Amino acid sequence: GYASLFVHPFLLLMSSYRLPSALVIGWLGILRVVVNWRFNQPLINVLTTPIAAWSVMAFGLNAWFRRMRGGHIVWKDRAYTLKNGSVPSPTPRDVAQGLRPYADAHDDP
């Protein structure tokens, strides 16, 4: 969904489907202008929306590739390793600092 709206039309600009692609990009731009006008947002948001969409997808793909390679998930200077595909285990640094594992942090007694 997301990529088909914010990446695919821009890629099609370089193909023989320039006109349909330009119409889709124009329509997205008009929608962003209307939303920005309605909510009193700066017009620079119209130009930065595709960049933000591409960035969100890049973060997601990076996390997915890292997970497929068996890498760590890093958040707030803490690295987690997923075991059995579900609950991240704390790093030795987290244990030394007395931090609770992720699953316990969300459990209410």
JSON list of C-alpha atoms in Angstrom, two decimals:
[
{"chain": "A", "resi": 1, "resn": "GLY", "atom": "CA", "xyz": [0.00, 0.00, 0.00]},
{"chain": "A", "resi": 2, "resn": "TYR", "atom": "CA", "xyz": [2.40, 2.64, 1.23]},
{"chain": "A", "resi": 3, "resn": "ALA", "atom": "CA", "xyz": [5.08, 1.97, -1.39]},
{"chain": "A", "resi": 4, "resn": "SER", "atom": "CA", "xyz": [2.54, 1.85, -4.19]},
{"chain": "A", "resi": 5, "resn": "LEU", "atom": "CA", "xyz": [1.43, 5.39, -3.32]},
{"chain": "A", "resi": 6, "resn": "PHE", "atom": "CA", "xyz": [4.70, 7.08, -2.47]},
{"chain": "A", "resi": 7, "resn": "VAL", "atom": "CA", "xyz": [7.42, 5.22, -4.38]},
{"chain": "A", "resi": 8, "resn": "HIS", "atom": "CA", "xyz": [5.92, 3.51, -7.39]},
{"chain": "A", "resi": 9, "resn": "PRO", "atom": "CA", "xyz": [4.61, 6.68, -9.14]},
{"chain": "A", "resi": 10, "resn": "PHE", "atom": "CA", "xyz": [8.02, 8.34, -8.84]},
{"chain": "A", "resi": 11, "resn": "LEU", "atom": "CA", "xyz": [9.75, 5.27, -10.28]},
{"chain": "A", "resi": 12, "resn": "LEU", "atom": "CA", "xyz": [7.25, 5.17, -13.14]},
{"chain": "A", "resi": 13, "resn": "LEU", "atom": "CA", "xyz": [8.25, 8.72, -14.12]},
{"chain": "A", "resi": 14, "resn": "MET", "atom": "CA", "xyz": [11.35, 7.14, -15.63]},
{"chain": "A", "resi": 15, "resn": "SER", "atom": "CA", "xyz": [9.34, 4.66, -17.72]},
{"chain": "A", "resi": 16, "resn": "SER", "atom": "CA", "xyz": [6.86, 4.89, -20.57]},
{"chain": "A", "resi": 17, "resn": "TYR", "atom": "CA", "xyz": [4.03, 5.51, -18.06]},
{"chain": "A", "resi": 18, "resn": "ARG", "atom": "CA", "xyz": [5.00, 9.14, -17.44]},
{"chain": "A", "resi": 19, "resn": "LEU", "atom": "CA", "xyz": [1.55, 10.67, -17.87]},
{"chain": "A", "resi": 20, "resn": "PRO", "atom": "CA", "xyz": [-0.37, 8.34, -15.49]},
{"chain": "A", "resi": 21, "resn": "SER", "atom": "CA", "xyz": [2.46, 8.61, -13.01]},
{"chain": "A", "resi": 22, "resn": "ALA", "atom": "CA", "xyz": [2.49, 12.42, -13.20]},
{"chain": "A", "resi": 23, "resn": "LEU", "atom": "CA", "xyz": [-1.29, 12.45, -12.69]},
{"chain": "A", "resi": 24, "resn": "VAL", "atom": "CA", "xyz": [-1.00, 10.32, -9.55]},
{"chain": "A", "resi": 25, "resn": "ILE", "atom": "CA", "xyz": [1.81, 12.49, -8.18]},
{"chain": "A", "resi": 26, "resn": "GLY", "atom": "CA", "xyz": [-0.21, 15.63, -8.98]},
{"chain": "A", "resi": 27, "resn": "TRP", "atom": "CA", "xyz": [-3.29, 14.20, -7.26]},
{"chain": "A", "resi": 28, "resn": "LEU", "atom": "CA", "xyz": [-1.23, 13.37, -4.15]},
{"chain": "A", "resi": 29, "resn": "GLY", "atom": "CA", "xyz": [0.15, 16.90, -4.18]},
{"chain": "A", "resi": 30, "resn": "ILE", "atom": "CA", "xyz": [-3.34, 18.41, -4.43]},
{"chain": "A", "resi": 31, "resn": "LEU", "atom": "CA", "xyz": [-4.53, 16.27, -1.53]},
{"chain": "A", "resi": 32, "resn": "ARG", "atom": "CA", "xyz": [-1.57, 17.35, 0.60]},
{"chain": "A", "resi": 33, "resn": "VAL", "atom": "CA", "xyz": [-2.19, 21.02, -0.23]},
{"chain": "A", "resi": 34, "resn": "VAL", "atom": "CA", "xyz": [-5.86, 20.71, 0.79]},
{"chain": "A", "resi": 35, "resn": "VAL", "atom": "CA", "xyz": [-5.00, 18.93, 4.05]},
{"chain": "A", "resi": 36, "resn": "ASN", "atom": "CA", "xyz": [-2.27, 21.46, 4.85]},
{"chain": "A", "resi": 37, "resn": "TRP", "atom": "CA", "xyz": [-4.61, 24.36, 4.12]},
{"chain": "A", "resi": 38, "resn": "ARG", "atom": "CA", "xyz": [-7.39, 22.83, 6.24]},
{"chain": "A", "resi": 39, "resn": "PHE", "atom": "CA", "xyz": [-5.12, 22.26, 9.24]},
{"chain": "A", "resi": 40, "resn": "ASN", "atom": "CA", "xyz": [-3.03, 25.44, 8.79]},
{"chain": "A", "resi": 41, "resn": "GLN", "atom": "CA", "xyz": [0.21, 23.56, 8.16]},
{"chain": "A", "resi": 42, "resn": "PRO", "atom": "CA", "xyz": [3.17, 25.00, 6.25]},
{"chain": "A", "resi": 43, "resn": "LEU", "atom": "CA", "xyz": [3.31, 24.22, 2.54]},
{"chain": "A", "resi": 44, "resn": "ILE", "atom": "CA", "xyz": [6.80, 22.75, 2.90]},
{"chain": "A", "resi": 45, "resn": "ASN", "atom": "CA", "xyz": [5.01, 19.64, 4.22]},
{"chain": "A", "resi": 46, "resn": "VAL", "atom": "CA", "xyz": [3.72, 19.00, 0.70]},
{"chain": "A", "resi": 47, "resn": "LEU", "atom": "CA", "xyz": [7.30, 18.62, -0.54]},
{"chain": "A", "resi": 48, "resn": "THR", "atom": "CA", "xyz": [8.57, 16.66, 2.45]},
{"chain": "A", "resi": 49, "resn": "THR", "atom": "CA", "xyz": [5.76, 14.08, 2.57]},
{"chain": "A", "resi": 50, "resn": "PRO", "atom": "CA", "xyz": [7.33, 11.76, -0.05]},
{"chain": "A", "resi": 51, "resn": "ILE", "atom": "CA", "xyz": [10.71, 12.04, 1.70]},
{"chain": "A", "resi": 52, "resn": "ALA", "atom": "CA", "xyz": [9.10, 11.15, 5.03]},
{"chain": "A", "resi": 53, "resn": "ALA", "atom": "CA", "xyz": [7.29, 8.20, 3.46]},
{"chain": "A", "resi": 54, "resn": "TRP", "atom": "CA", "xyz": [10.51, 6.90, 1.91]},
{"chain": "A", "resi": 55, "resn": "SER", "atom": "CA", "xyz": [12.31, 7.31, 5.25]},
{"chain": "A", "resi": 56, "resn": "VAL", "atom": "CA", "xyz": [9.68, 5.33, 7.14]},
{"chain": "A", "resi": 57, "resn": "MET", "atom": "CA", "xyz": [9.95, 2.52, 4.61]},
{"chain": "A", "resi": 58, "resn": "ALA", "atom": "CA", "xyz": [13.77, 2.62, 4.77]},
{"chain": "A", "resi": 59, "resn": "PHE", "atom": "CA", "xyz": [13.67, 2.26, 8.58]},
{"chain": "A", "resi": 60, "resn": "GLY", "atom": "CA", "xyz": [11.30, -0.69, 8.29]},
{"chain": "A", "resi": 61, "resn": "LEU", "atom": "CA", "xyz": [13.37, -2.41, 5.61]},
{"chain": "A", "resi": 62, "resn": "ASN", "atom": "CA", "xyz": [16.54, -1.86, 7.62]},
{"chain": "A", "resi": 63, "resn": "ALA", "atom": "CA", "xyz": [14.94, -3.46, 10.69]},
{"chain": "A", "resi": 64, "resn": "TRP", "atom": "CA", "xyz": [13.68, -6.37, 8.63]},
{"chain": "A", "resi": 65, "resn": "PHE", "atom": "CA", "xyz": [17.08, -6.99, 6.97]},
{"chain": "A", "resi": 66, "resn": "ARG", "atom": "CA", "xyz": [18.82, -6.74, 10.33]},
{"chain": "A", "resi": 67, "resn": "ARG", "atom": "CA", "xyz": [16.37, -9.23, 11.82]},
{"chain": "A", "resi": 68, "resn": "MET", "atom": "CA", "xyz": [16.80, -11.65, 8.91]},
{"chain": "A", "resi": 69, "resn": "ARG", "atom": "CA", "xyz": [20.59, -11.54, 9.37]},
{"chain": "A", "resi": 70, "resn": "GLY", "atom": "CA", "xyz": [20.17, -12.31, 13.08]},
{"chain": "A", "resi": 71, "resn": "GLY", "atom": "CA", "xyz": [21.33, -8.88, 14.18]},
{"chain": "A", "resi": 72, "resn": "HIS", "atom": "CA", "xyz": [20.43, -7.06, 17.33]},
{"chain": "A", "resi": 73, "resn": "ILE", "atom": "CA", "xyz": [17.58, -4.64, 17.79]},
{"chain": "A", "resi": 74, "resn": "VAL", "atom": "CA", "xyz": [19.00, -1.43, 19.23]},
{"chain": "A", "resi": 75, "resn": "TRP", "atom": "CA", "xyz": [16.79, 1.04, 21.06]},
{"chain": "A", "resi": 76, "resn": "LYS", "atom": "CA", "xyz": [17.91, 3.80, 23.42]},
{"chain": "A", "resi": 77, "resn": "ASP", "atom": "CA", "xyz": [21.49, 2.50, 23.45]},
{"chain": "A", "resi": 78, "resn": "ARG", "atom": "CA", "xyz": [20.33, -0.98, 24.43]},
{"chain": "A", "resi": 79, "resn": "ALA", "atom": "CA", "xyz": [20.75, -3.98, 22.15]},
{"chain": "A", "resi": 80, "resn": "TYR", "atom": "CA", "xyz": [18.20, -6.79, 22.25]},
{"chain": "A", "resi": 81, "resn": "THR", "atom": "CA", "xyz": [18.51, -10.23, 20.75]},
{"chain": "A", "resi": 82, "resn": "LEU", "atom": "CA", "xyz": [15.31, -12.04, 19.90]},
{"chain": "A", "resi": 83, "resn": "LYS", "atom": "CA", "xyz": [15.17, -15.65, 20.98]},
{"chain": "A", "resi": 84, "resn": "ASN", "atom": "CA", "xyz": [12.43, -18.03, 19.87]},
{"chain": "A", "resi": 85, "resn": "GLY", "atom": "CA", "xyz": [11.00, -15.25, 17.73]},
{"chain": "A", "resi": 86, "resn": "SER", "atom": "CA", "xyz": [9.10, -13.31, 20.37]},
{"chain": "A", "resi": 87, "resn": "VAL", "atom": "CA", "xyz": [10.51, -11.75, 23.52]},
{"chain": "A", "resi": 88, "resn": "PRO", "atom": "CA", "xyz": [13.74, -9.72, 23.43]},
{"chain": "A", "resi": 89, "resn": "SER", "atom": "CA", "xyz": [16.26, -10.70, 26.08]},
{"chain": "A", "resi": 90, "resn": "PRO", "atom": "CA", "xyz": [18.21, -7.98, 27.88]},
{"chain": "A", "resi": 91, "resn": "THR", "atom": "CA", "xyz": [21.87, -7.44, 27.14]},
{"chain": "A", "resi": 92, "resn": "PRO", "atom": "CA", "xyz": [24.50, -8.03, 29.84]},
{"chain": "A", "resi": 93, "resn": "ARG", "atom": "CA", "xyz": [24.72, -4.25, 30.28]},
{"chain": "A", "resi": 94, "resn": "ASP", "atom": "CA", "xyz": [20.97, -4.11, 30.96]},
{"chain": "A", "resi": 95, "resn": "VAL", "atom": "CA", "xyz": [21.25, -6.90, 33.53]},
{"chain": "A", "resi": 96, "resn": "ALA", "atom": "CA", "xyz": [24.19, -5.17, 35.22]},
{"chain": "A", "resi": 97, "resn": "GLN", "atom": "CA", "xyz": [22.13, -1.98, 35.48]},
{"chain": "A", "resi": 98, "resn": "GLY", "atom": "CA", "xyz": [19.20, -3.88, 36.96]},
{"chain": "A", "resi": 99, "resn": "LEU", "atom": "CA", "xyz": [16.87, -3.28, 34.02]},
{"chain": "A", "resi": 100, "resn": "ARG", "atom": "CA", "xyz": [13.95, -5.65, 33.65]},
{"chain": "A", "resi": 101, "resn": "PRO", "atom": "CA", "xyz": [13.42, -7.66, 30.46]},
{"chain": "A", "resi": 102, "resn": "TYR", "atom": "CA", "xyz": [11.04, -6.18, 27.93]},
{"chain": "A", "resi": 103, "resn": "ALA", "atom": "CA", "xyz": [8.22, -8.63, 28.65]},
{"chain": "A", "resi": 104, "resn": "ASP", "atom": "CA", "xyz": [8.31, -7.89, 32.40]},
{"chain": "A", "resi": 105, "resn": "ALA", "atom": "CA", "xyz": [8.33, -4.12, 31.83]},
{"chain": "A", "resi": 106, "resn": "HIS", "atom": "CA", "xyz": [4.79, -4.29, 30.39]},
{"chain": "A", "resi": 107, "resn": "ASP", "atom": "CA", "xyz": [3.30, -6.79, 32.83]},
{"chain": "A", "resi": 108, "resn": "ASP", "atom": "CA", "xyz": [1.19, -5.48, 35.65]},
{"chain": "A", "resi": 109, "resn": "PRO", "atom": "CA", "xyz": [1.35, -7.37, 38.97]}
]
